[in-house]
Coordinates of C-alpha atoms and ligand atoms in Angstrom, one line a residue:
M414 CA -6.9 -12.3 -7.6
K415 CA -7.0 -11.3 -11.3
N416 CA -9.6 -8.6 -10.8
H417 CA -7.2 -5.7 -11.4
E418 CA -5.5 -7.3 -14.3
I419 CA -8.8 -7.9 -16.0
A420 CA -10.1 -4.4 -15.2
A421 CA -6.9 -3.0 -16.7
L422 CA -7.4 -5.0 -19.9
F423 CA -11.0 -3.6 -20.4
E424 CA -9.8 -0.1 -19.6
R425 CA -7.2 -0.5 -22.3
I426 CA -9.7 -1.8 -24.8
A427 CA -11.9 1.2 -24.1
N428 CA -9.0 3.6 -24.5
V429 CA -7.8 2.1 -27.8
L430 CA -11.3 1.9 -29.2
E431 CA -11.7 5.6 -28.4
L432 CA -8.3 6.3 -29.9
K433 CA -9.5 4.7 -33.1
G434 CA -12.6 6.8 -33.0
E435 CA -15.1 3.9 -32.6
N436 CA -18.6 4.3 -31.4
T437 CA -19.1 5.5 -27.8
F438 CA -21.7 2.9 -26.7
R439 CA -19.2 0.0 -26.9
I440 CA -16.5 2.1 -25.4
N441 CA -18.7 3.0 -22.4
S442 CA -19.6 -0.6 -21.8
Y443 CA -15.9 -1.7 -21.7
R444 CA -15.3 1.2 -19.3
K445 CA -18.2 0.2 -17.1
A446 CA -16.9 -3.4 -17.1
A447 CA -13.5 -2.2 -16.0
R448 CA -15.0 -0.2 -13.2
V449 CA -17.2 -2.8 -11.7
I450 CA -14.6 -5.5 -11.9
G451 CA -12.0 -3.2 -10.4
D452 CA -14.4 -2.5 -7.6
L453 CA -15.4 -6.1 -6.9
T454 CA -14.6 -7.3 -3.4
V455 CA -14.8 -11.0 -4.4
D456 CA -12.5 -12.9 -6.6
V457 CA -13.7 -12.7 -10.2
E458 CA -12.3 -16.1 -10.8
E459 CA -14.5 -17.6 -8.2
L460 CA -17.6 -15.9 -9.8
A461 CA -16.5 -17.3 -13.2
K462 CA -16.2 -20.8 -11.7
E463 CA -19.7 -20.6 -10.3
G464 CA -21.0 -19.2 -13.6
K465 CA -22.2 -16.1 -11.8
L466 CA -20.4 -13.4 -13.8
T467 CA -23.5 -12.1 -15.5
D468 CA -25.1 -11.5 -12.1
I469 CA -22.7 -8.6 -11.7
P470 CA -24.5 -5.4 -12.9
G471 CA -22.8 -4.1 -16.0
I472 CA -21.4 -7.5 -17.1
G473 CA -23.2 -9.0 -20.1
E474 CA -22.8 -12.3 -21.9
G475 CA -20.1 -11.0 -24.2
T476 CA -18.0 -9.5 -21.4
A477 CA -18.4 -12.6 -19.3
E478 CA -17.1 -14.8 -22.2
K479 CA -14.0 -12.6 -22.5
I480 CA -13.3 -12.9 -18.8
V481 CA -13.6 -16.7 -18.9
E482 CA -11.3 -16.8 -21.9
Y483 CA -8.7 -14.8 -20.1
I484 CA -9.0 -16.9 -16.9
N485 CA -8.7 -20.2 -18.9
T486 CA -6.0 -19.2 -21.4
G487 CA -4.3 -16.1 -20.0
K488 CA -5.3 -14.3 -23.2
M489 CA -8.2 -12.2 -24.4
S490 CA -8.6 -12.4 -28.2
K491 CA -10.6 -9.2 -28.3
Y492 CA -7.8 -7.4 -26.6
E493 CA -5.2 -8.7 -29.0
E494 CA -7.4 -7.8 -32.0
V495 CA -8.0 -4.3 -30.7
M496 CA -4.3 -3.7 -30.0
K497 CA -3.2 -4.5 -33.5
G498 CA -1.3 -1.6 -35.0
V499 CA -1.2 0.3 -31.7
S500 CA 2.1 0.6 -29.9
E501 CA 2.7 0.1 -26.2
D502 CA 4.1 3.6 -26.0
T503 CA 0.8 5.0 -27.2
I504 CA -1.0 3.0 -24.5
T505 CA 1.3 4.5 -21.9
L506 CA 0.6 8.0 -23.2
M507 CA -3.1 7.5 -22.5
Q508 CA -2.4 6.7 -18.9
I509 CA -1.0 10.2 -18.3
P510 CA -3.4 12.3 -16.3
G511 CA -4.9 15.0 -18.5
L512 CA -4.2 13.1 -21.7
G513 CA -7.3 11.1 -22.9
P514 CA -7.5 9.0 -26.0
K515 CA -8.9 11.9 -28.0
T516 CA -5.9 14.2 -27.3
V517 CA -3.5 11.4 -28.0
A518 CA -5.2 10.6 -31.3
M519 CA -4.9 14.3 -32.2
L520 CA -1.3 14.6 -31.2
N521 CA -0.5 11.5 -33.2
K522 CA -2.3 12.9 -36.3
E523 CA -1.0 16.4 -36.1
L524 CA 2.6 15.9 -34.8
G525 CA 3.2 12.2 -35.3
I526 CA 3.6 11.8 -31.5
V527 CA 3.7 8.1 -30.6
G528 CA 5.3 7.9 -27.1
L529 CA 6.2 9.9 -24.1
G530 CA 9.7 10.8 -25.5
D531 CA 8.0 12.4 -28.6
L532 CA 5.6 14.3 -26.4
E533 CA 8.3 15.7 -24.1
K534 CA 10.3 16.8 -27.1
A535 CA 7.3 18.5 -28.7
L536 CA 6.7 20.3 -25.4
Q537 CA 10.2 21.5 -25.2
E538 CA 10.0 22.8 -28.8
D539 CA 6.7 24.4 -27.9
K540 CA 4.9 22.6 -30.8
L541 CA 1.6 21.9 -29.0
K542 CA 0.5 25.5 -28.9
G543 CA -2.2 26.4 -31.4
L544 CA -3.3 22.8 -31.9
F545 CA -7.1 22.4 -31.8
G546 CA -8.3 22.6 -28.2
I547 CA -4.8 23.1 -26.7
G548 CA -4.3 26.4 -24.8
D549 CA -1.8 27.4 -22.2
K550 CA -3.8 25.9 -19.4
K551 CA -4.1 22.5 -21.2
I552 CA -0.3 22.5 -21.8
E553 CA 0.3 23.3 -18.2
N554 CA -1.9 20.4 -17.2
I555 CA -0.1 18.0 -19.5
V556 CA 3.2 19.0 -18.0
K557 CA 1.9 18.4 -14.5
G558 CA 0.3 15.1 -15.7
I559 CA 3.7 13.8 -17.0
E560 CA 5.3 14.7 -13.6
L561 CA 2.6 12.9 -11.7
F562 CA 2.7 9.9 -14.0
K563 CA 6.5 9.6 -13.6
T564 CA 6.4 9.7 -9.8
S565 CA 3.4 7.3 -9.6
Q566 CA 5.4 4.9 -11.7
Q567 CA 8.2 4.9 -9.2
R568 CA 6.2 4.9 -5.9
I569 CA 3.1 3.1 -4.8
S570 CA 0.4 4.2 -2.4
I571 CA 0.8 3.1 1.2
G572 CA -2.6 1.5 0.8
M573 CA -1.1 -1.0 -1.6
A574 CA 2.1 -1.5 0.3
Y575 CA 0.6 -1.9 3.8
P576 CA -1.2 -5.2 3.1
V577 CA 2.0 -6.6 1.5
V578 CA 4.0 -5.9 4.7
I579 CA 1.3 -7.6 6.8
R580 CA 1.4 -10.6 4.6
V581 CA 5.3 -10.8 4.5
I582 CA 5.7 -10.4 8.2
E583 CA 3.0 -13.0 9.0
E584 CA 4.6 -15.5 6.7
L585 CA 8.2 -14.9 7.9
R586 CA 7.2 -15.0 11.5
Q587 CA 6.7 -18.7 11.1
H588 CA 10.5 -19.0 10.5
P589 CA 12.0 -20.5 13.7
E590 CA 15.4 -18.7 13.2
I591 CA 13.8 -15.2 13.2
K592 CA 13.9 -13.4 16.6
D593 CA 12.6 -9.9 15.8
I594 CA 10.8 -8.7 12.6
Q595 CA 9.5 -5.3 11.8
A596 CA 8.9 -3.0 8.9
A597 CA 11.2 0.0 8.6
G598 CA 11.6 2.8 6.1
S599 CA 8.9 5.0 4.8
L600 CA 6.3 2.4 5.5
R601 CA 6.9 2.5 9.2
R602 CA 6.8 6.2 9.0
M603 CA 3.4 5.8 7.3
K604 CA 4.3 8.0 4.3
E605 CA 1.5 8.3 1.8
T606 CA 3.6 6.8 -1.0
I607 CA 6.3 4.2 -0.7
G608 CA 9.4 3.8 -2.9
D609 CA 10.3 0.4 -1.6
I610 CA 9.4 -1.7 1.4
D611 CA 12.1 -2.3 4.0
I612 CA 11.9 -5.1 6.4
L613 CA 14.3 -5.8 9.2
T614 CA 14.8 -9.0 11.0
S615 CA 17.3 -10.4 13.6
G616 CA 18.6 -13.9 13.9
A617 CA 21.8 -15.9 13.5
A618 CA 21.0 -17.9 10.4
G619 CA 21.0 -15.1 7.9
E620 CA 21.3 -17.2 4.8
A621 CA 18.4 -19.4 5.7
I622 CA 16.2 -16.4 6.6
V623 CA 17.0 -14.7 3.3
K624 CA 16.3 -18.0 1.5
S625 CA 12.8 -18.3 2.9
F626 CA 12.2 -14.6 2.2
V627 CA 13.0 -14.9 -1.5
N628 CA 10.9 -18.1 -1.7
M629 CA 7.8 -16.8 0.0
S630 CA 4.4 -16.5 -1.7
G631 CA 3.7 -13.5 -4.0
V632 CA 7.4 -13.1 -5.1
T633 CA 7.6 -12.5 -8.9
Q634 CA 11.3 -11.7 -9.2
I635 CA 14.4 -12.3 -7.1
L636 CA 16.7 -9.3 -7.3
A637 CA 19.3 -10.3 -4.7
A638 CA 19.9 -13.0 -2.2
G639 CA 22.9 -13.0 0.1
D640 CA 23.5 -14.0 3.8
T641 CA 22.3 -10.7 5.3
K642 CA 20.3 -9.1 2.6
G643 CA 17.6 -10.1 0.1
S644 CA 15.6 -8.2 -2.3
V645 CA 12.5 -9.2 -4.3
R646 CA 9.7 -7.8 -6.4
V647 CA 6.2 -9.0 -5.5
E648 CA 2.9 -9.3 -7.3
E649 CA 1.8 -5.8 -6.3
G650 CA 4.7 -4.5 -8.4
V651 CA 6.7 -3.1 -5.4
Q652 CA 10.2 -4.0 -4.3
V653 CA 10.8 -5.5 -0.9
D654 CA 14.2 -5.4 0.8
L655 CA 15.0 -7.6 3.8
R656 CA 18.0 -7.2 6.1
V657 CA 19.1 -9.6 8.8
V658 CA 21.1 -8.2 11.7
H659 CA 22.4 -9.5 15.0
E660 CA 19.9 -9.5 17.9
D661 CA 21.8 -7.0 19.9
E662 CA 22.0 -4.6 17.0
F663 CA 18.3 -4.7 16.1
G664 CA 17.3 -1.5 17.8
A665 CA 20.1 0.5 16.2
A666 CA 19.4 -1.0 12.8
L667 CA 15.7 -0.3 13.2
Q668 CA 16.4 3.3 14.1
Y669 CA 18.8 3.7 11.1
F670 CA 16.6 2.0 8.5
T671 CA 13.4 3.7 9.6
G672 CA 14.8 7.0 8.6
S673 CA 14.0 9.5 7.4
K674 CA 17.4 10.3 6.1
E675 CA 17.0 13.9 7.2
H676 CA 15.9 12.8 10.7
N677 CA 19.0 10.6 10.9
I678 CA 21.4 13.2 9.8
H679 CA 20.1 15.7 12.4
L680 CA 20.3 13.0 15.0
R681 CA 23.9 12.2 14.2
E682 CA 24.8 15.9 14.6
I683 CA 23.3 15.9 18.0
A684 CA 25.3 12.7 18.9
K685 CA 28.5 14.2 17.6
K686 CA 28.1 17.3 19.9
K687 CA 27.7 15.0 22.8
G688 CA 30.8 13.0 21.9
L689 CA 28.8 10.0 20.8
K690 CA 28.5 8.2 17.5
I691 CA 25.4 6.4 16.1
S692 CA 25.3 3.9 13.3
E693 CA 23.2 1.0 12.2
Y694 CA 25.2 -1.2 14.7
G695 CA 24.7 0.8 17.8
I696 CA 25.5 3.9 19.8
F697 CA 29.1 4.3 20.8
R698 CA 31.4 6.5 23.0
G699 CA 34.8 6.1 21.3
D700 CA 35.1 2.4 20.6
K701 CA 32.8 1.4 23.5
K702 CA 29.3 0.3 22.5
I703 CA 26.7 1.7 25.0
G704 CA 23.5 0.6 23.4
G705 CA 21.7 -0.8 20.4
R706 CA 19.5 -3.7 21.4
L707 CA 16.5 -1.4 21.7
E708 CA 15.6 1.6 19.6
E709 CA 14.9 3.5 22.8
D710 CA 18.6 3.1 23.7
I711 CA 19.6 5.5 21.0
Y712 CA 17.1 8.3 21.9
K713 CA 17.6 7.8 25.6
T714 CA 21.4 8.0 25.4
L715 CA 21.0 11.3 23.5
G716 CA 18.8 12.7 26.3
M717 CA 15.6 12.5 24.3
D718 CA 12.2 10.9 24.5
W719 CA 11.7 8.0 22.0
I720 CA 10.2 9.6 18.8
P721 CA 7.2 7.8 17.1
P722 CA 8.3 6.9 13.6
E723 CA 5.5 8.9 11.9
L724 CA 7.2 12.1 13.2
R725 CA 10.7 11.3 12.0
E726 CA 10.8 13.8 9.1
N727 CA 13.0 16.4 10.7
R728 CA 10.1 18.8 11.0
G729 CA 10.8 19.9 14.6
E730 CA 10.3 16.5 16.3
I731 CA 13.9 16.4 17.4
E732 CA 13.7 19.7 19.2
A733 CA 10.4 18.8 20.7
S734 CA 11.8 15.6 22.0
L735 CA 14.8 17.3 23.5
E736 CA 12.5 19.6 25.3
R737 CA 10.2 16.7 26.3
K738 CA 7.4 18.3 24.5
L739 CA 6.4 15.6 21.9
P740 CA 2.7 15.3 21.4
K741 CA 0.9 12.3 22.7
L742 CA -0.2 11.1 19.3
I743 CA -3.6 9.6 18.5
E744 CA -3.8 5.8 18.4
L745 CA -6.0 3.5 16.4
S746 CA -7.6 2.4 19.7
D747 CA -8.8 6.0 20.3
I748 CA -11.1 5.8 17.3
K749 CA -14.7 5.2 18.4
G750 CA -16.4 5.2 15.0
D751 CA -16.1 5.9 11.3
L752 CA -17.6 9.2 10.0
H753 CA -18.1 8.7 6.3
N754 CA -19.5 5.5 4.7
H755 CA -21.7 4.5 1.9
S756 CA -24.4 1.8 1.9
N757 CA -26.2 0.0 -0.9
W758 CA -28.8 2.9 -0.9
S759 CA -26.3 4.9 -3.0
D760 CA -23.1 3.5 -4.6
G761 CA -21.9 1.2 -1.7
T762 CA -22.5 -2.5 -1.4
P763 CA -23.4 -3.2 2.2
T764 CA -26.7 -3.0 3.9
F765 CA -27.2 -0.9 7.1
E766 CA -27.1 -4.1 9.1
E767 CA -23.9 -5.3 7.5
M768 CA -22.3 -2.0 8.1
A769 CA -23.3 -1.9 11.8
G770 CA -22.2 -5.5 12.2
H771 CA -18.8 -4.9 10.8
A772 CA -18.4 -1.7 12.8
M773 CA -19.2 -3.5 16.0
K774 CA -16.7 -6.2 15.2
M775 CA -14.1 -3.4 14.8
G776 CA -15.0 -2.3 18.3
Y777 CA -16.7 0.9 17.2
K778 CA -19.5 2.6 19.2
Y779 CA -21.0 4.3 16.2
L780 CA -20.9 4.5 12.4
V781 CA -22.0 7.3 10.1
V782 CA -24.2 6.3 7.1
S783 CA -23.5 9.1 4.6
D784 CA -24.8 8.2 1.2
H785 CA -24.4 10.5 -1.7
S786 CA -27.0 13.2 -2.5
K787 CA -29.2 13.6 -5.5
S788 CA -27.0 15.7 -7.8
L789 CA -24.4 12.9 -7.9
H790 CA -26.3 10.8 -10.4
V791 CA -23.3 8.5 -11.2
A792 CA -23.2 7.4 -7.6
N793 CA -27.0 6.9 -7.4
G794 CA -27.4 9.9 -5.1
L795 CA -30.4 10.0 -2.8
K796 CA -33.4 12.2 -3.5
D797 CA -35.1 14.1 -0.6
E798 CA -37.7 11.5 0.0
E799 CA -35.2 8.7 -0.2
L800 CA -33.1 10.3 2.4
L801 CA -36.2 10.7 4.6
E802 CA -36.9 7.0 4.2
E803 CA -33.3 6.2 5.0
I804 CA -33.6 8.2 8.2
E805 CA -36.7 6.2 9.3
E806 CA -35.0 2.9 8.6
I807 CA -32.0 3.8 10.6
D808 CA -34.1 5.0 13.5
E809 CA -35.9 1.6 13.4
L810 CA -32.7 -0.3 13.3
N811 CA -31.1 1.6 16.1
K812 CA -33.8 0.4 18.5
K813 CA -32.2 -3.1 18.2
F814 CA -28.6 -2.1 19.1
K815 CA -27.1 -1.8 22.5
G816 CA -24.2 0.5 23.0
F817 CA -24.0 1.1 19.3
T818 CA -25.5 3.7 17.1
L819 CA -25.8 4.2 13.3
L820 CA -25.7 8.0 12.8
K821 CA -28.0 9.5 10.2
A822 CA -26.1 11.6 7.7
T823 CA -25.4 12.5 4.1
E824 CA -22.4 13.2 2.0
M825 CA -24.0 16.2 0.4
D826 CA -22.8 17.7 -2.8
I827 CA -21.6 21.2 -2.8
K828 CA -22.9 21.9 -6.3
A829 CA -21.0 23.8 -9.1
D830 CA -23.0 26.9 -8.5
G831 CA -22.1 26.8 -4.8
S832 CA -25.6 25.8 -3.5
L833 CA -26.1 22.7 -1.4
D834 CA -28.0 19.6 -2.5
F835 CA -30.5 19.5 0.4
P836 CA -32.5 22.2 2.1
D837 CA -32.0 23.0 5.7
K838 CA -35.3 21.5 6.7
I839 CA -34.0 18.1 5.7
L840 CA -30.5 18.6 7.0
E841 CA -32.0 19.4 10.5
K842 CA -33.2 15.8 10.7
L843 CA -29.7 14.4 10.4
D844 CA -27.2 13.7 13.2
I845 CA -24.2 14.8 11.1
V846 CA -23.7 16.4 7.7
V847 CA -20.7 15.7 5.5
A848 CA -20.3 18.0 2.5
S849 CA -18.0 17.7 -0.5
I850 CA -17.2 18.8 -4.0
H851 CA -17.6 16.3 -6.8
S852 CA -18.1 18.6 -9.8
G853 CA -16.8 21.8 -11.3
F854 CA -13.2 20.8 -10.7
K855 CA -11.9 23.2 -13.3
Q856 CA -13.3 26.4 -11.8
G857 CA -10.6 28.6 -10.6
E858 CA -9.3 28.9 -7.0
E859 CA -11.6 31.8 -6.1
K860 CA -14.8 30.1 -7.2
I861 CA -14.0 26.8 -5.6
T862 CA -12.9 28.4 -2.3
E863 CA -16.1 30.4 -2.3
R864 CA -18.2 27.3 -2.8
M865 CA -16.5 25.5 0.0
I866 CA -16.7 28.4 2.4
A867 CA -20.4 28.9 1.7
A868 CA -20.9 25.2 2.7
I869 CA -18.8 25.7 5.8
R870 CA -21.0 28.7 6.8
N871 CA -24.1 26.5 6.6
P872 CA -25.1 25.8 10.3
Y873 CA -25.8 22.1 9.5
V874 CA -22.6 21.2 7.7
N875 CA -20.2 19.5 10.2
I876 CA -17.4 18.0 8.0
I877 CA -15.8 18.9 4.7
A878 CA -14.8 15.6 3.1
H879 CA -11.6 15.1 1.0
P880 CA -11.0 18.9 1.1
T881 CA -8.5 19.2 -1.8
G882 CA -9.8 16.5 -4.1
R883 CA -6.5 15.1 -5.0
L884 CA -6.0 11.5 -6.1
I885 CA -2.5 10.3 -5.4
S886 CA -1.9 8.5 -8.6
R887 CA -4.2 10.3 -10.9
R888 CA -5.2 13.9 -10.1
E889 CA -3.7 16.8 -8.5
G890 CA -6.8 18.2 -6.9
Y891 CA -8.8 21.3 -7.6
E892 CA -7.5 24.7 -6.8
V893 CA -8.7 25.7 -3.4
N894 CA -7.3 28.2 -0.9
L895 CA -6.9 25.9 2.0
D896 CA -5.8 28.7 4.4
K897 CA -9.1 30.4 3.9
V898 CA -11.0 27.2 4.3
I899 CA -9.1 26.4 7.5
D900 CA -9.9 29.9 8.9
A901 CA -13.6 29.5 8.0
C902 CA -13.7 26.1 9.7
A903 CA -12.0 27.4 12.8
E904 CA -14.5 30.2 13.0
T905 CA -17.6 28.1 12.6
G906 CA -16.7 24.9 14.4
T907 CA -16.6 22.8 11.2
A908 CA -14.3 19.8 11.0
L909 CA -12.0 18.9 8.0
E910 CA -11.7 15.2 7.0
I911 CA -8.7 13.0 6.5
N912 CA -10.2 10.7 3.9
C913 CA -8.5 7.4 4.5
Y914 CA -9.2 5.9 1.1
Y915 CA -5.7 4.9 -0.1
D916 CA -5.7 6.9 -3.3
R917 CA -7.0 10.1 -1.5
L918 CA -5.3 10.5 1.9
D919 CA -6.7 14.0 1.8
L920 CA -6.1 16.1 3.9
N921 CA -2.4 15.1 3.9
D922 CA -0.1 15.2 6.9
I923 CA 1.1 18.8 6.3
H924 CA -2.4 20.2 5.8
C925 CA -3.5 18.3 8.8
R926 CA -0.9 19.9 11.1
K927 CA -1.8 23.3 9.8
A928 CA -5.5 22.8 10.5
K929 CA -4.7 21.6 14.0
E930 CA -2.6 24.7 14.7
A931 CA -5.5 26.9 13.5
G932 CA -7.7 25.1 16.0
V933 CA -9.7 23.1 13.5
M934 CA -11.0 19.7 14.5
I935 CA -10.3 16.7 12.2
A936 CA -12.5 13.8 11.3
I937 CA -10.7 10.5 10.2
S938 CA -13.0 8.7 7.8
T939 CA -12.7 5.8 5.4
D940 CA -15.3 6.8 2.8
A941 CA -15.8 3.0 2.6
H942 CA -18.1 1.7 -0.2
H943 CA -17.4 -1.9 0.8
L944 CA -16.9 -3.5 4.2
D945 CA -13.4 -4.5 3.3
Q946 CA -12.4 -0.9 2.9
M947 CA -13.1 0.0 6.5
W948 CA -9.6 -1.2 7.6
M949 CA -8.1 1.8 5.9
I950 CA -8.9 3.8 9.0
E951 CA -5.4 2.6 9.9
L952 CA -3.9 4.6 7.0
G953 CA -5.9 7.7 8.2
V954 CA -4.6 7.4 11.7
G955 CA -1.1 7.1 10.3
I956 CA -1.6 10.4 8.4
A957 CA -3.1 12.0 11.5
R958 CA 0.0 11.0 13.5
R959 CA 2.3 12.4 10.8
G960 CA 0.3 15.6 11.2
W961 CA 1.1 15.6 15.0
L962 CA -2.6 15.0 15.9
E963 CA -3.6 14.0 19.4
A964 CA -6.8 12.2 20.3
K965 CA -8.4 15.5 21.4
D966 CA -7.9 16.9 17.9
V967 CA -10.1 14.3 16.3
I968 CA -13.9 14.1 16.6
N969 CA -14.2 10.4 16.1
T970 CA -12.4 9.8 19.4
F971 CA -15.5 11.4 21.0
S972 CA -18.3 9.4 22.6
V973 CA -21.5 9.4 20.6
D974 CA -23.0 12.0 22.9
K975 CA -20.0 14.3 22.7
L976 CA -20.0 13.9 18.9
K977 CA -23.7 14.8 18.7
A978 CA -23.1 17.8 20.9
F979 CA -20.3 18.9 18.7
C980 CA -22.6 18.8 15.7
K981 CA -25.5 20.5 17.5
K982 CA -23.4 23.3 18.8
K983 CA -23.0 24.8 15.3
R984 CA -26.8 24.9 14.8
K985 CA -27.3 27.3 17.7
Ligands
LIG1799 P1 11.2 5.3 0.1 O1 11.6 3.9 0.1 O2 11.7 6.1 -1.0 O3 9.7 5.4 0.3 O4 11.8 6.0 1.5 P2 12.6 5.3 2.6 O5 12.7 6.3 3.7 O6 12.1 4.0 3.0 O7 14.1 5.2 2.0 P3 15.0 4.0 1.6 O8 14.3 2.7 1.3 O9 15.9 4.5 0.6 O10 15.9 3.8 2.9 C1 15.4 3.3 4.1 C2 16.0 4.0 5.3 O11 17.4 3.8 5.4 C3 15.9 5.5 5.2 O12 14.7 6.0 5.6 C4 17.0 6.0 6.1 C5 18.1 4.9 5.8 N1 19.0 5.4 4.8 C6 19.1 5.0 3.6 N2 20.1 5.7 3.0 C7 20.7 6.5 3.9 C8 21.7 7.4 3.9 O13 22.4 7.7 2.9 N3 22.0 8.1 5.0 C9 21.2 7.9 6.1 N4 21.5 8.6 7.2 N5 20.2 7.0 6.2 C10 20.0 6.3 5.1
LIG1800 CA1 12.0 2.2 1.5
LIG1801 CA1 15.1 0.3 0.7
LIG1802 ZN1 -17.9 9.5 0.0

C-alpha cells in the first residue's frame, strides 16, 4: 500500500508551504489530505483505479489528481515544485517534536540554521535564548524533542514490527527444510519499541533457508546472506535478522536470542554457581551437553520454572522463578471484550452492527462503544442529545444479540478547566464511562494531576484512558503525577487503561506493574477507530504481561455481569 507514502508527501508539502509563509487555507487542506489518507484502511491505489478518490471526505479534485499522478509516475510535480530551494535537512528538522515549520523558519532567518547539526551546535552555544518566542521551557522541549527524534529513527513501534513478523514466519513456514521457526529478541519479549527483528529457525539446509529468506516478499535490501545467517531490510524500514541452528540446539538458541541481555547475564551467573554453563548451543556440565532441544531444558536444569519471554528483563523474574512464585500471566484468550472503541457517530468508521459483528468474530462477549464527547470538536464529539440517541439505538440493537452485548459508554473529555463534558444525569444512563485528557497538555503537573483526580473522584467514571498521553514516536506525554493518580484510583475503584494503539501503549509496562501493586484494576483497550485496529489488543496483552498482570487484575477478563457490577459499585 502506498497510503503512508502519499500521506507523508502531503504532510511535507504542508510543512514546506508553512515554512515559506504561504496562506493557511491551502496548508490545512494538504494536512487534512495527509491525515485522511494516512488513516484509510483501504488501499488508496484501489480507490484510484475505481475513480473513487473524491468520495473520501477531505479529498478534492486537485488532491485526487496529485495522487493519481504519483501512482502512475512515482512522482508528484506539486511536491517537486514546492521542494525547490528547500534542503532535505530542513525537512528533517521539521519532523522533530516541538519544532514546527514556524520555529524552523525563524531559526533559519535569525541564526542561519539549516539542519540538525546546526541546531545542536546553536543549542550548545546557548544561542537560542532570547529569540522571539523561545524561553527556557521551549529550549528544554526542543532538547527533549531531538532525543525522542533520534531514538524513534533507530527503533520502530512494536505495532509496526509485529505484522512484519507474522508475514515473514507465515511465508518461511512454507519452506520444506525448516523444522522450527520462531521470533526471538525484543519482539518476543513484546517490548514497546523494536531495534531489529530476530527470527530463529532450525533445519539442516541453512544456505537454502537463508536464500529464501532474503528473497521473500517485502525485502528492500539484502544486508547479509551466509549459510547460517541472513539479514535484510524490509519495506517497513526495519532490519530483520535470521539465524539457522541445528534442531537439537533450537531451545538453547531461542533462550539466548530472546534475551534480554541482562536476563541472560544473570542466568549465566546462576548456572556458574551450579557448576553449569549455558550458551546458544545448549546447557553443559563440563564438556557434557545435558540439554538444549527445548527452551524449558535450560530453566529446568537450573532448578527454575520456565519464564515467559515478556518477563525476561531482569526485574525480579529470576528470583521469582527460583522461588516458584512467578505470576500466572494473563493470556489473549482471557479477554472477553474491548473497553474503548469509536463508531462512525464520532470519528471512527464502523457502524454499531459492524463493530458488534467483528467483536463476535474475535470471540468477545461484549464491546464498549465509547464515542468522543462534545468538547472534542475535531473528533466530532457527541452532544448530550446525540449520546442519548446513541444509547437508544444500542438498546434496540442489543435485543437482537444472543450472548453478546454492546455496552453503552462515552470517552468523555476531562476539560482544561477540570470539569467533565457530561452531567451526572446523563452519565448514569451509561454502562461504563471512560474519561481522558485531550487538551491543555501544557498545564503543569499540579493542574493536570488535579484535573485527572477530579475525574477519578466522579462516581460515574470507571476508566481513565491513555493516562500519560505519551505518543511513542512523537510526544512525551503531559506532566502528571502518576503516583497520586494511582492512589486515587485505588481508593475509588477506578481502573487505568493500557491503550493498545501502537503509538500509545499507555500505560506502559512499568506503570502497569506499579498500578497493580497498588491494587488498581487495569483495562486493556484498543481505542479502535477502524475494525482493522482491533487486533492491537494483542499488543496490550503483551504490555500487561510485561507488567506482571494476571487475568484477575484486568477488568475485561470479567463476564459482562461482573463488569457491570464493577462499574455500578462505584456509584453507591
Ligand atoms: P532490540 O533489537 O534493540 O530491540 O533488542 P534485542 O533484545 O532484540 O537485542 P538484539 O537484537 O541486539 O539481540 C537479540 C538477543 O540476543 C538479545 O536480546 C540477547 C542476545 N544477545 C545479543 N547480544 C548479546 C550479548 O552480548 N550478550 C548476551 N548475553 N546476549 C546477547
Ligand atoms: Ca532485536
Ligand atoms: Ca538482532
Ligand atoms: Zn479514544
